[in-house]
Short mmCIF file of C-alpha atoms in Angstrom, two decimals:
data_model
loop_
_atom_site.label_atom_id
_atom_site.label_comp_id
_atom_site.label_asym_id
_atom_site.label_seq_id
_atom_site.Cartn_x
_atom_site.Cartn_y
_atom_site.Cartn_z
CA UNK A 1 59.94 132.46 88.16
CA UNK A 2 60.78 135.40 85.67
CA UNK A 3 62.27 133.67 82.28
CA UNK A 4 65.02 136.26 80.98
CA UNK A 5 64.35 137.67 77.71
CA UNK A 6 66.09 136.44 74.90
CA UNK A 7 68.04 138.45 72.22
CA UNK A 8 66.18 137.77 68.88
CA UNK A 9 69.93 137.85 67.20
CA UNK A 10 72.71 138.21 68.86
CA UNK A 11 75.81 138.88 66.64
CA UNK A 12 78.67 136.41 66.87
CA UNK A 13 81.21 137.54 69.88
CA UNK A 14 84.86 137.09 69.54
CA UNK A 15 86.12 133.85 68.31
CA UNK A 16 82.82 133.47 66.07
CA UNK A 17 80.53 130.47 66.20
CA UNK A 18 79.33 128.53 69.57
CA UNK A 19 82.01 126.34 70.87
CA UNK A 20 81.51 122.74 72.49
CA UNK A 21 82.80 123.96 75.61
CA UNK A 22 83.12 126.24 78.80
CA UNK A 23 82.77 129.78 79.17
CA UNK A 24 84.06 131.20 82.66
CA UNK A 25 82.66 134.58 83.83
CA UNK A 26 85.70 136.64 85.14
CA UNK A 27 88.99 136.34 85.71
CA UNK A 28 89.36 136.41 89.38
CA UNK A 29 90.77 133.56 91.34
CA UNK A 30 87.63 131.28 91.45
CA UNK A 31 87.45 132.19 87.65
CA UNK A 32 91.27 131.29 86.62
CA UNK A 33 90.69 128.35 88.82
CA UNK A 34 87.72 126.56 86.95
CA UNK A 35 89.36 127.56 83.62
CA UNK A 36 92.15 125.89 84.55
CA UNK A 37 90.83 122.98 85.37
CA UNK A 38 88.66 122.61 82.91
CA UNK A 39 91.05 122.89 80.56
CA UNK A 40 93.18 119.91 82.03
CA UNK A 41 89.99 117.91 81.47
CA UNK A 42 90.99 118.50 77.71
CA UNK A 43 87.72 120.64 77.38
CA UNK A 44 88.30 123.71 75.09
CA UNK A 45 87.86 127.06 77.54
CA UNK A 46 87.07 130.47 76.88
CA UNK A 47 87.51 133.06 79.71
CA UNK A 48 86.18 136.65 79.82
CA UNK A 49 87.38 139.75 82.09
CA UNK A 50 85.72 143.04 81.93
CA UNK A 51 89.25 144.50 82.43
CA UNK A 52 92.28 144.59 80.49
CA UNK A 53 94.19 142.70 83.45
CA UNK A 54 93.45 139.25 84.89
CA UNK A 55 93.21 138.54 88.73
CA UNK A 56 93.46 142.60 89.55
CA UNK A 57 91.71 141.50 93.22
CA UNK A 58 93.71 138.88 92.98
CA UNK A 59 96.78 141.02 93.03
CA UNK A 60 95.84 143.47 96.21
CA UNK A 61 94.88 140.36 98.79
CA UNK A 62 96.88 140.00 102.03
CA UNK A 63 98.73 143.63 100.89
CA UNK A 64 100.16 142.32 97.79
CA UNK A 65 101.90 139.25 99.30
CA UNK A 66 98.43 136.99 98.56
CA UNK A 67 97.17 134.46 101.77
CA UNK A 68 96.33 131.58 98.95
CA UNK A 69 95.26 129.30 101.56
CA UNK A 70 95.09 128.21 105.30
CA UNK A 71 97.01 124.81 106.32
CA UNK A 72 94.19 123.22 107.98
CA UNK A 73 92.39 120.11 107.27
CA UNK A 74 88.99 120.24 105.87
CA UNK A 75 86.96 120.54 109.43
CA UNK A 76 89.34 123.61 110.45
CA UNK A 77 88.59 125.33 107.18
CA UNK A 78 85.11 124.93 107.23
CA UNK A 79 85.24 126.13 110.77
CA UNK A 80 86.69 129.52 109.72
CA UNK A 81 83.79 129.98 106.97
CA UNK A 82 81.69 132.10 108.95
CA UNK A 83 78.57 132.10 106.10
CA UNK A 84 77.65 128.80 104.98
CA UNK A 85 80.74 127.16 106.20
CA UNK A 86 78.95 123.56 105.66
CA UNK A 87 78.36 124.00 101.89
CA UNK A 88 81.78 124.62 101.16
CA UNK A 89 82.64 120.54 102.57
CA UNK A 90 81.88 118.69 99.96
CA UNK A 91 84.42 120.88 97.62
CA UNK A 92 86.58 121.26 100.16
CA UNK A 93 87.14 117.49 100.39
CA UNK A 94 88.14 117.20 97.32
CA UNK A 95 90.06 120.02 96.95
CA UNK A 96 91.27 121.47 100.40
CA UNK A 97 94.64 123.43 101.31
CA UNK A 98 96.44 120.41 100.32
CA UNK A 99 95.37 120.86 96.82
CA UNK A 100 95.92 124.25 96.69
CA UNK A 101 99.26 123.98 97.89
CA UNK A 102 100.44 121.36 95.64
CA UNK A 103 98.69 123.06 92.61
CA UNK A 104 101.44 126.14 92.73
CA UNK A 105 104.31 124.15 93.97
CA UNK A 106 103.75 121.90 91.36
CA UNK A 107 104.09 124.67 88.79
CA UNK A 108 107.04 126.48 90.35
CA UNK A 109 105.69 128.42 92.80
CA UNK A 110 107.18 128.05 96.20
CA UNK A 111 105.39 128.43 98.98
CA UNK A 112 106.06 129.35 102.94
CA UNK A 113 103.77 129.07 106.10
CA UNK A 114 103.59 131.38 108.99
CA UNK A 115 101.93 132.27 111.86
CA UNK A 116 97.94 130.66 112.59
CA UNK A 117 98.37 128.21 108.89
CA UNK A 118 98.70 131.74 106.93
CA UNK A 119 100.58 129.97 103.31
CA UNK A 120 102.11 133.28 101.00
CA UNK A 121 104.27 132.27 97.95
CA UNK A 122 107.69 132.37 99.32
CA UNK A 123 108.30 135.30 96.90
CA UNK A 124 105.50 137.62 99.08
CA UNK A 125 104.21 138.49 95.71
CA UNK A 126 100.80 138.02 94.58
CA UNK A 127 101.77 138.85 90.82
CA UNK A 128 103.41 135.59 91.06
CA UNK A 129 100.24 133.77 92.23
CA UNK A 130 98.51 135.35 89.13
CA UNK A 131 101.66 134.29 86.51
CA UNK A 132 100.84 130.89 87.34
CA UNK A 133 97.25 131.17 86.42
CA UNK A 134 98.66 132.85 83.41
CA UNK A 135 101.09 130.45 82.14
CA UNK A 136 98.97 127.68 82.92
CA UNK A 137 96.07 129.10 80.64
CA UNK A 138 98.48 129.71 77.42
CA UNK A 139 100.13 126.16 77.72
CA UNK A 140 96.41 125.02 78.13
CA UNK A 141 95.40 126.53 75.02
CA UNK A 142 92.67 128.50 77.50
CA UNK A 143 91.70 131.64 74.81
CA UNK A 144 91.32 134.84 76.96
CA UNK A 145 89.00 137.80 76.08
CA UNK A 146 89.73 140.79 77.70
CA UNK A 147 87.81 143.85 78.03
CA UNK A 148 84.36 141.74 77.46
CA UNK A 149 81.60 142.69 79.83
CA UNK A 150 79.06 139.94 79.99
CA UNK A 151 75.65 140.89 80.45
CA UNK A 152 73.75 137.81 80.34
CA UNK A 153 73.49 134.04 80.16
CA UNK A 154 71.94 132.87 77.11
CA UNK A 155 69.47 130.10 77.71
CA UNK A 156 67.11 127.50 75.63
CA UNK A 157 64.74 125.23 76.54
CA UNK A 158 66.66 121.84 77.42
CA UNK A 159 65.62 119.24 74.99
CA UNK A 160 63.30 116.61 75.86
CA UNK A 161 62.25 117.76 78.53
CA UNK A 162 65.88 116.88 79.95
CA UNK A 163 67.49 118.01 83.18
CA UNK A 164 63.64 118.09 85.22
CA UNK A 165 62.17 120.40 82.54
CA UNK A 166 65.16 123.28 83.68
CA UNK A 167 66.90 125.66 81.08
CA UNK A 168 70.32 125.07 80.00
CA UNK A 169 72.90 127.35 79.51
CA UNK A 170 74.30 127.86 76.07
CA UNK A 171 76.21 130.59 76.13
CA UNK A 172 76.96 134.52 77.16
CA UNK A 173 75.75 137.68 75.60
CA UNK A 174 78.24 141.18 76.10
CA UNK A 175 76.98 143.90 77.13
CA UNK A 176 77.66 144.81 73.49
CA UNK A 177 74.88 142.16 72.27
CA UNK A 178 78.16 139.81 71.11
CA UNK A 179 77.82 136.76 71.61
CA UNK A 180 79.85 133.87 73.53
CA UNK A 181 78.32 130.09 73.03
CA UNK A 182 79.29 127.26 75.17
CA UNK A 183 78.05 123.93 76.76
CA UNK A 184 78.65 125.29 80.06
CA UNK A 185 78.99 128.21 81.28
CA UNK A 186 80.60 129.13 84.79
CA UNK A 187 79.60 132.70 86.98
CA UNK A 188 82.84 133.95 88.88
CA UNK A 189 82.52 137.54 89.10
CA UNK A 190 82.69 138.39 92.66
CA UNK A 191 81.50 140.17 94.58
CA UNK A 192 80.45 144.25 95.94
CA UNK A 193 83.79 144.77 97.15
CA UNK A 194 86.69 146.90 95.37
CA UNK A 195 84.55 147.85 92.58
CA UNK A 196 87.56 149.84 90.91
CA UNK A 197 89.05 145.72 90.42
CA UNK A 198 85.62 144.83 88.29
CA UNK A 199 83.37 143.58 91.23
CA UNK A 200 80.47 145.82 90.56
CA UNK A 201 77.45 143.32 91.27
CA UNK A 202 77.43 141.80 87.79
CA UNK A 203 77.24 138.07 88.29
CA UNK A 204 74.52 139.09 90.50
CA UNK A 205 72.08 140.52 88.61
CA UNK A 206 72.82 138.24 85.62
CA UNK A 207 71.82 135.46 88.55
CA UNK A 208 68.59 136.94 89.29
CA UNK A 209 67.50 137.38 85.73
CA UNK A 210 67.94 133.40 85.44
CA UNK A 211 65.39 132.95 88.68
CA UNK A 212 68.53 132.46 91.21
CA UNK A 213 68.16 134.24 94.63
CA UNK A 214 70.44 136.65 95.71
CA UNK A 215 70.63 136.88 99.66
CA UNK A 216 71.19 140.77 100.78
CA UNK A 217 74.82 141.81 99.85
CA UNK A 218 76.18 143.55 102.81
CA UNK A 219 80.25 144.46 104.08
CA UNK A 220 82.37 141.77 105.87
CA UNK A 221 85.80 141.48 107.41
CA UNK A 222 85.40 145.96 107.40
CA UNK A 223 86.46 148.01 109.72
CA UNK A 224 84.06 149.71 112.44
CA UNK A 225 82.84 153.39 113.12
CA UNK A 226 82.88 154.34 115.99
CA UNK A 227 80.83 157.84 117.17
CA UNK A 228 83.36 158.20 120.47
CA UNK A 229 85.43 161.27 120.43
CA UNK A 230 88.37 159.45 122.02
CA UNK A 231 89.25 157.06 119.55
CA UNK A 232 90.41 159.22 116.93
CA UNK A 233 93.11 160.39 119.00
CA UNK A 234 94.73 156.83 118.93
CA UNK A 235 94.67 156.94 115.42
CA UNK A 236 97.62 154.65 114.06
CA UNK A 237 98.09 152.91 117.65
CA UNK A 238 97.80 149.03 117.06
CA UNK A 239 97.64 146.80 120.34
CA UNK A 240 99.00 143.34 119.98
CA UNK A 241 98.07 140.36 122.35
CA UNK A 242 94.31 141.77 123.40
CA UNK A 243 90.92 140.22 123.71
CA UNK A 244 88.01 141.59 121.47
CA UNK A 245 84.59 140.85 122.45
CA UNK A 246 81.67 142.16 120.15
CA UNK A 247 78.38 142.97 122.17
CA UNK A 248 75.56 143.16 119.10
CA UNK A 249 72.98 146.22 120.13
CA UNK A 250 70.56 143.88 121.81
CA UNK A 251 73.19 143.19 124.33
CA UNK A 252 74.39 139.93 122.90
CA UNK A 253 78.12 138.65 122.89
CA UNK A 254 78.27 138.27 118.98
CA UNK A 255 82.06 137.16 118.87
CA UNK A 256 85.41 136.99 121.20
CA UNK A 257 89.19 136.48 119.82
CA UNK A 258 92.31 137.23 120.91
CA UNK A 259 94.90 139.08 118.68
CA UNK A 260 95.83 142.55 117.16
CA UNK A 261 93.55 145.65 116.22
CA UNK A 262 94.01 148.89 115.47
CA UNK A 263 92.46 152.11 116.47
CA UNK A 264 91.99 154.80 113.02
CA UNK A 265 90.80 157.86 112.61
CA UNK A 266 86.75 156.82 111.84
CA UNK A 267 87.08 153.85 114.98
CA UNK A 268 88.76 150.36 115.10
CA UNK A 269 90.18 148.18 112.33
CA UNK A 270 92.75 145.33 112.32
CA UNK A 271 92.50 141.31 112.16
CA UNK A 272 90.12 141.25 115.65
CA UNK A 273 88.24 143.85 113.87
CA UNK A 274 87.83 142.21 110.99
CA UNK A 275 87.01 139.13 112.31
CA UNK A 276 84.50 140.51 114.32
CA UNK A 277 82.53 142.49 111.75
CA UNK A 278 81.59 138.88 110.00
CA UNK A 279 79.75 138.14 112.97
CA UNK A 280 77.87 140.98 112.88
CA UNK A 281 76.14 140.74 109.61
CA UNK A 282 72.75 141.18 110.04
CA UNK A 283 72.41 142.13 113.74
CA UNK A 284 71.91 145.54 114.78
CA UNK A 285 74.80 147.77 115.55
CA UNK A 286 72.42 150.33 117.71
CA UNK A 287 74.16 150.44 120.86
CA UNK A 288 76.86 147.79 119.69
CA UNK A 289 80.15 148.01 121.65
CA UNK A 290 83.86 146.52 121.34
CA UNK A 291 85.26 146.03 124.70
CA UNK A 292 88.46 145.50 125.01
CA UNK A 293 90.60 143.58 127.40
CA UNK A 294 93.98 144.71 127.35
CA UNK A 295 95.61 142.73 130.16
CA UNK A 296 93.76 138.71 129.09
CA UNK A 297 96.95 137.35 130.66
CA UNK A 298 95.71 138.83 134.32
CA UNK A 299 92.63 138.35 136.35
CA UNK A 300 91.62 141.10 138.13
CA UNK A 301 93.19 140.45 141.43
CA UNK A 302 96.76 139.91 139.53
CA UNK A 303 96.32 143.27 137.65
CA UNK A 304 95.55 145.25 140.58
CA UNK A 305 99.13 143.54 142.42
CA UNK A 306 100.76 144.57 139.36
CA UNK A 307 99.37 148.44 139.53
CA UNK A 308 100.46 148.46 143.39
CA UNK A 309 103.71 147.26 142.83
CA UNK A 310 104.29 149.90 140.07
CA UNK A 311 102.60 152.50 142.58
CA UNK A 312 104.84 151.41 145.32
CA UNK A 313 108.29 151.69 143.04
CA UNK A 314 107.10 155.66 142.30
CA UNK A 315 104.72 156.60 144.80
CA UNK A 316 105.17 160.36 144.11
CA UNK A 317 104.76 160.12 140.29
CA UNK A 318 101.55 161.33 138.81
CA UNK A 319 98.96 159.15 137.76
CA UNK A 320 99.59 159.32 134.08
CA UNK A 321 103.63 158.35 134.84
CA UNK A 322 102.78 155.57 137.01
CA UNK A 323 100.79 153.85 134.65
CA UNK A 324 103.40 154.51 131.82
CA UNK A 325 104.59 150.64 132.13
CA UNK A 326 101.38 149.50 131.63
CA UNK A 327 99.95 151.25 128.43
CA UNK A 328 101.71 152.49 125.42
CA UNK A 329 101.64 156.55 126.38
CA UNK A 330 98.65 157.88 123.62
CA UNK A 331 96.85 155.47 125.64
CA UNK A 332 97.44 156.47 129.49
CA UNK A 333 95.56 159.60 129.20
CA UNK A 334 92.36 158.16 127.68
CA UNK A 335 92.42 155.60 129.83
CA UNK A 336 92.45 157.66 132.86
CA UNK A 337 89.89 159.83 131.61
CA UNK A 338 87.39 156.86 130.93
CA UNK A 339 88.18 155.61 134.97
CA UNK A 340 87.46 158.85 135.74
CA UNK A 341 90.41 159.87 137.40
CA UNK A 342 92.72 162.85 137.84
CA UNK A 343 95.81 162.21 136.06
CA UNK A 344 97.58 164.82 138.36
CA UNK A 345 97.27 163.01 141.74
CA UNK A 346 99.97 161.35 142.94
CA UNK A 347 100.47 157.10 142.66
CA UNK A 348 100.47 156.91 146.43
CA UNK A 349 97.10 158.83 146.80
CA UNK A 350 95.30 156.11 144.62
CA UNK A 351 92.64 154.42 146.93
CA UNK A 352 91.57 150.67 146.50
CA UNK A 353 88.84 151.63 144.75
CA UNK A 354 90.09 153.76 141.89
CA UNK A 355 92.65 151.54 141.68
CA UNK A 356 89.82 148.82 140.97
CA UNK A 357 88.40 151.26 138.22
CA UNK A 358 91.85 151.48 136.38
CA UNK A 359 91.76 148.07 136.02
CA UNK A 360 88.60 147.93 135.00
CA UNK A 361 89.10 150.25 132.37
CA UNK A 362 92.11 147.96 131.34
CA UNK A 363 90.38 144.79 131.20
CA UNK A 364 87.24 146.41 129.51
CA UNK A 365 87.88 149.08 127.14
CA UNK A 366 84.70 149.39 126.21
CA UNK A 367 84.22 151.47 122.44
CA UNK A 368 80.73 152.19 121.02
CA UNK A 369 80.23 151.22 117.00
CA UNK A 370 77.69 153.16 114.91
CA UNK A 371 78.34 150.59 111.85
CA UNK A 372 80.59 149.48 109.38
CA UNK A 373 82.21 151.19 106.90
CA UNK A 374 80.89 151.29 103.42
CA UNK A 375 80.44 147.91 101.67
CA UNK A 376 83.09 149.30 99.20
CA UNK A 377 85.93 149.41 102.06
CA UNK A 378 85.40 145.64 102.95
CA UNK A 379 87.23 143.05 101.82
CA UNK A 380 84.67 140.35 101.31
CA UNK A 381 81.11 140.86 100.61
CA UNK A 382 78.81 138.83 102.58
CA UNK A 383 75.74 137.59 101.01
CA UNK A 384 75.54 136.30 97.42
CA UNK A 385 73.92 133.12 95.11
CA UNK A 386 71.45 131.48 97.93
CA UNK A 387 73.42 128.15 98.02
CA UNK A 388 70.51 126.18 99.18
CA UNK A 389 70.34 126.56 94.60
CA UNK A 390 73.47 125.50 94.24
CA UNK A 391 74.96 121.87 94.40
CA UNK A 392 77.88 121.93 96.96
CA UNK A 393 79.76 119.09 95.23
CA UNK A 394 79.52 120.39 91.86
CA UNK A 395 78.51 124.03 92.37
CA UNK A 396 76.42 123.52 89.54
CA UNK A 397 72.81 125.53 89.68
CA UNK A 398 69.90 124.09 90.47
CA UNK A 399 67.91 126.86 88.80
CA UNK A 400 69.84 126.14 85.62
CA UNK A 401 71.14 123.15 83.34
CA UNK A 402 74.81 123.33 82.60
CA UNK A 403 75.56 126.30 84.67
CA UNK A 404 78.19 126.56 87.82
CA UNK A 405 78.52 129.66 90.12
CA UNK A 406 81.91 129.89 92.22
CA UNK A 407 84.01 132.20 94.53
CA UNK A 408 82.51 135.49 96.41
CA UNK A 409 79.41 135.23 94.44
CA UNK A 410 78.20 132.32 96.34
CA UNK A 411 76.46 133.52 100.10
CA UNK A 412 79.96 131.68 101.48
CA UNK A 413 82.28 134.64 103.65
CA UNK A 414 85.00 133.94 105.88
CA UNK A 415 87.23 134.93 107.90
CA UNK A 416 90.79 136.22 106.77
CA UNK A 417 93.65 134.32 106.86
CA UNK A 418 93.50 132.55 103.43
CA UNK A 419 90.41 130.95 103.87
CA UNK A 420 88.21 133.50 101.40
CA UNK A 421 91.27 132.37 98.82
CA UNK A 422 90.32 128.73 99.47
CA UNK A 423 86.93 129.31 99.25
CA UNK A 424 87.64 130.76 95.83
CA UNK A 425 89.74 128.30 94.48
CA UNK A 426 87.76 125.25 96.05
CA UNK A 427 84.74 125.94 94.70
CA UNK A 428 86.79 127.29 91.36
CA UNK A 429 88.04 123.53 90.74
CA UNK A 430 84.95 121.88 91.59
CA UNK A 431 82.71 124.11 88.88
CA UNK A 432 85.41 123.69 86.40
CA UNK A 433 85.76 120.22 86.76
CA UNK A 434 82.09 119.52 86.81
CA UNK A 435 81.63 122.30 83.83
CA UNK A 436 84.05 120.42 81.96
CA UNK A 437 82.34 117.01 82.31
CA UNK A 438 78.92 118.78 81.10
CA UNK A 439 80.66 120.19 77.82
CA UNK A 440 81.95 116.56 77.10
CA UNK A 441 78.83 115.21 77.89
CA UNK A 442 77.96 114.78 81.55
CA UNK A 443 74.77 114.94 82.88
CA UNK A 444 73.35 115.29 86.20
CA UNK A 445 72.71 118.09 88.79
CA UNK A 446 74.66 120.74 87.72
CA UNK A 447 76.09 119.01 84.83
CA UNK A 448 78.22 116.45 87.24
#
């Protein structure tokens, strides 16, 4: 393991001498989280944010109205974690949707649920979800330094031989050469993923210089390209109530849900999209397809009654008119086209056998994928901090004394639907709580 290089003298940062506390890494919801709470432990806090604005990722999830959690119970959440789902229990247990929940009602926030355990402040506004974190942190006495880009985590060796011979954390260094000291020091600075909000890969590399692996960062819940020519002529057409199964390029079912997508001008996007595109991180998108069932309510033999009897009501209609009542209309034409069928013959000259291609076309709409888009389009980034380094109850490092790593820097994705949001803020409270216990003099794994 690579020791990082130490600054011979790194000038004082803001707020002058070392304090006997925590210093939190970014101001993103696992970062307001742990300040938060460590400041309730009565431990003094110090947060830095690159940008002038806390929580600005914060502020664009679920399109402004912010998904802060998922009302499940601990096994349900962990069940939606597609990455590492099983290192987020421990924090999860101890601070779950429940927590969450009662955390911003409990400082004025209402909140509502809707459809599938989705919980959205009542107000649909995410500014709201980041006012709490901001009011919170001034009655807290939390000091905020904005506009500080931290570069590194200062380290010594740990005193007599203490924590198994491992380096502690004392502190941050800017990118500046100021200096930040602590007694803890907690890594929340996201991920790859809307760079232009201050996740440029940061946390990462100040990881590896510590010794910490970094799994390969690659796009999740993104949208999919698609190299047919039909597609783009859907663009804007979102189907509701449809199957999605993802077949990886070696041929492999890699995921199947029911719900809404949405065709675009580069291929398919939308929550089954989404969803999907976790579950193929990693596997190889060379002759990938989505196929699509469009009728999962009907088996075959039920769809094909349901074409005759709309055959039968306008048996001199052209093909693409008597399929109008089952398709929206952008969608008759391709579809006829892929059962390769002429949409000018008539509804009563369809034989048994075209009429079984129709509906196969209908219950397997079958779109190639080339890829995702760029990592920068996604909203999650998939890979991060290899957790097997990281304690799961304290998400304290194993590579290093007295520091904690939380949120979408952690290998942990999910799927959406609040549960990235609780991943944050789960593993947000548990580093700030066991942070704050390692400033006042905790010991342990992680500082616990």
């Amino acid at each position: 393991m690579t020791r990082p290089s130490r600054a011979s003298a790194p000038r004082r940062g803001p707020g002058g001498a070392r304090p006997d506390g925590v210093v939190v890494v970014g101001a993103g919801a696992a970062g307001l989280m742990a300040a938060v709470t460590a400041a309730s432990e009565g431990c003094p806090v110090t947060v830095v944010e690159r940008n002038r604005a806390v929580g600005r990722k914060l502020l664009i999830t679920g399109k402004g109205r912010c998904n802060v959690t998922n009302d499940l119970p601990v096994e349900g959440l962990v069940e939606g974690i597609v990455r590492n789902g099983r290192f987020m229990y421990p924090s999860l247990s101890g601070f779950g949707s429940g927590d969450i929940m009662r955390f911003f009602e409990d400082r004025g926030l209402p909140l509502e649920r809707e459809r599938g355990g989705r919980v959205f402040p009542a107000s649909s506004s995410a500014a709201d979800v980041a006012a709490v974190f901001v009011r919170e942190m001034g009655r807290l006495g939390v000091r905020l330094i904005r506009g500080f880009r931290a570069a590194s985590v200062r380290t010594e060796d740990a005193p007599g031989g203490a924590a198994g011979g491992r380096r502690r954390a004392v502190g941050i260094i800017g990118s500046d050469g100021a200096e930040i000291g602590s007694k803890a020091v907690v890594l929340a600075t996201g991920g790859v993923t809307y760079p232009a909000t201050g996740s440029t890969g940061d946390g990462h590399a100040m990881a590896r210089a510590l010794g910490h692996k970094v799994t390969e960062l690659r796009p999740s819940l993104v949208p999919m390209e698609s190299p047919d020519d039909w597609p783009p002529k859907l663009t804007g057409l979102t189907l509701k109530n449809v199957t999605l199964t993802m077949v990886d390029g070696s041929g492999r079912p890699a995921y199947k849900g029911m719900g809404e997508l949405l065709f675009t001008h580069f291929g398919l996007s939308g929550p089954l999209v989404l969803s999907a595109s976790c579950h193929m991180v990693g596997r190889g998108y060379a002759g990938a397809k989505a196929v699509i069932d469009l009728k999962p309510a009907l088996d075959m033999g039920t769809l094909d009654a349901r074409i005759v009897r709309d055959f039968r009501a306008r048996p001199n209609a052209g093909l693409a008119n008597a399929l109008g009542g089952l398709l929206p209309s952008a969608l008759v034409p391709i579809a006829i086209a892929l059962s390769g069928l002429d949409p000018a013959m008539k509804a009563n000259g369809v034989t048994r056998g075209e009429r079984a291609r129709i509906a196969g076309t209908l219950k397997g709409l079958t779109v190639n994928v080339s890829g995702p888009r760029p990592i920068d389009e996604a909203i999650v980034t998939s890979g991060g901090v290899d957790v097997r380094e990281v304690d799961p109850s304290t998400m304290g490092s194993k590579v290093i004394d007295g520091l904690y790593i939380a949120g979408e820097l952690l290998d942990v994705d999910a799927y959406t639907g609040g549960y990235n949001l609780t991943v944050a803020f789960s593993s947000g409270h548990s580093a700030g709580l066991a942070a704050a216990r390692k400033a006042m003099g905790g010991s342990g794994v992680g500082g616990a």
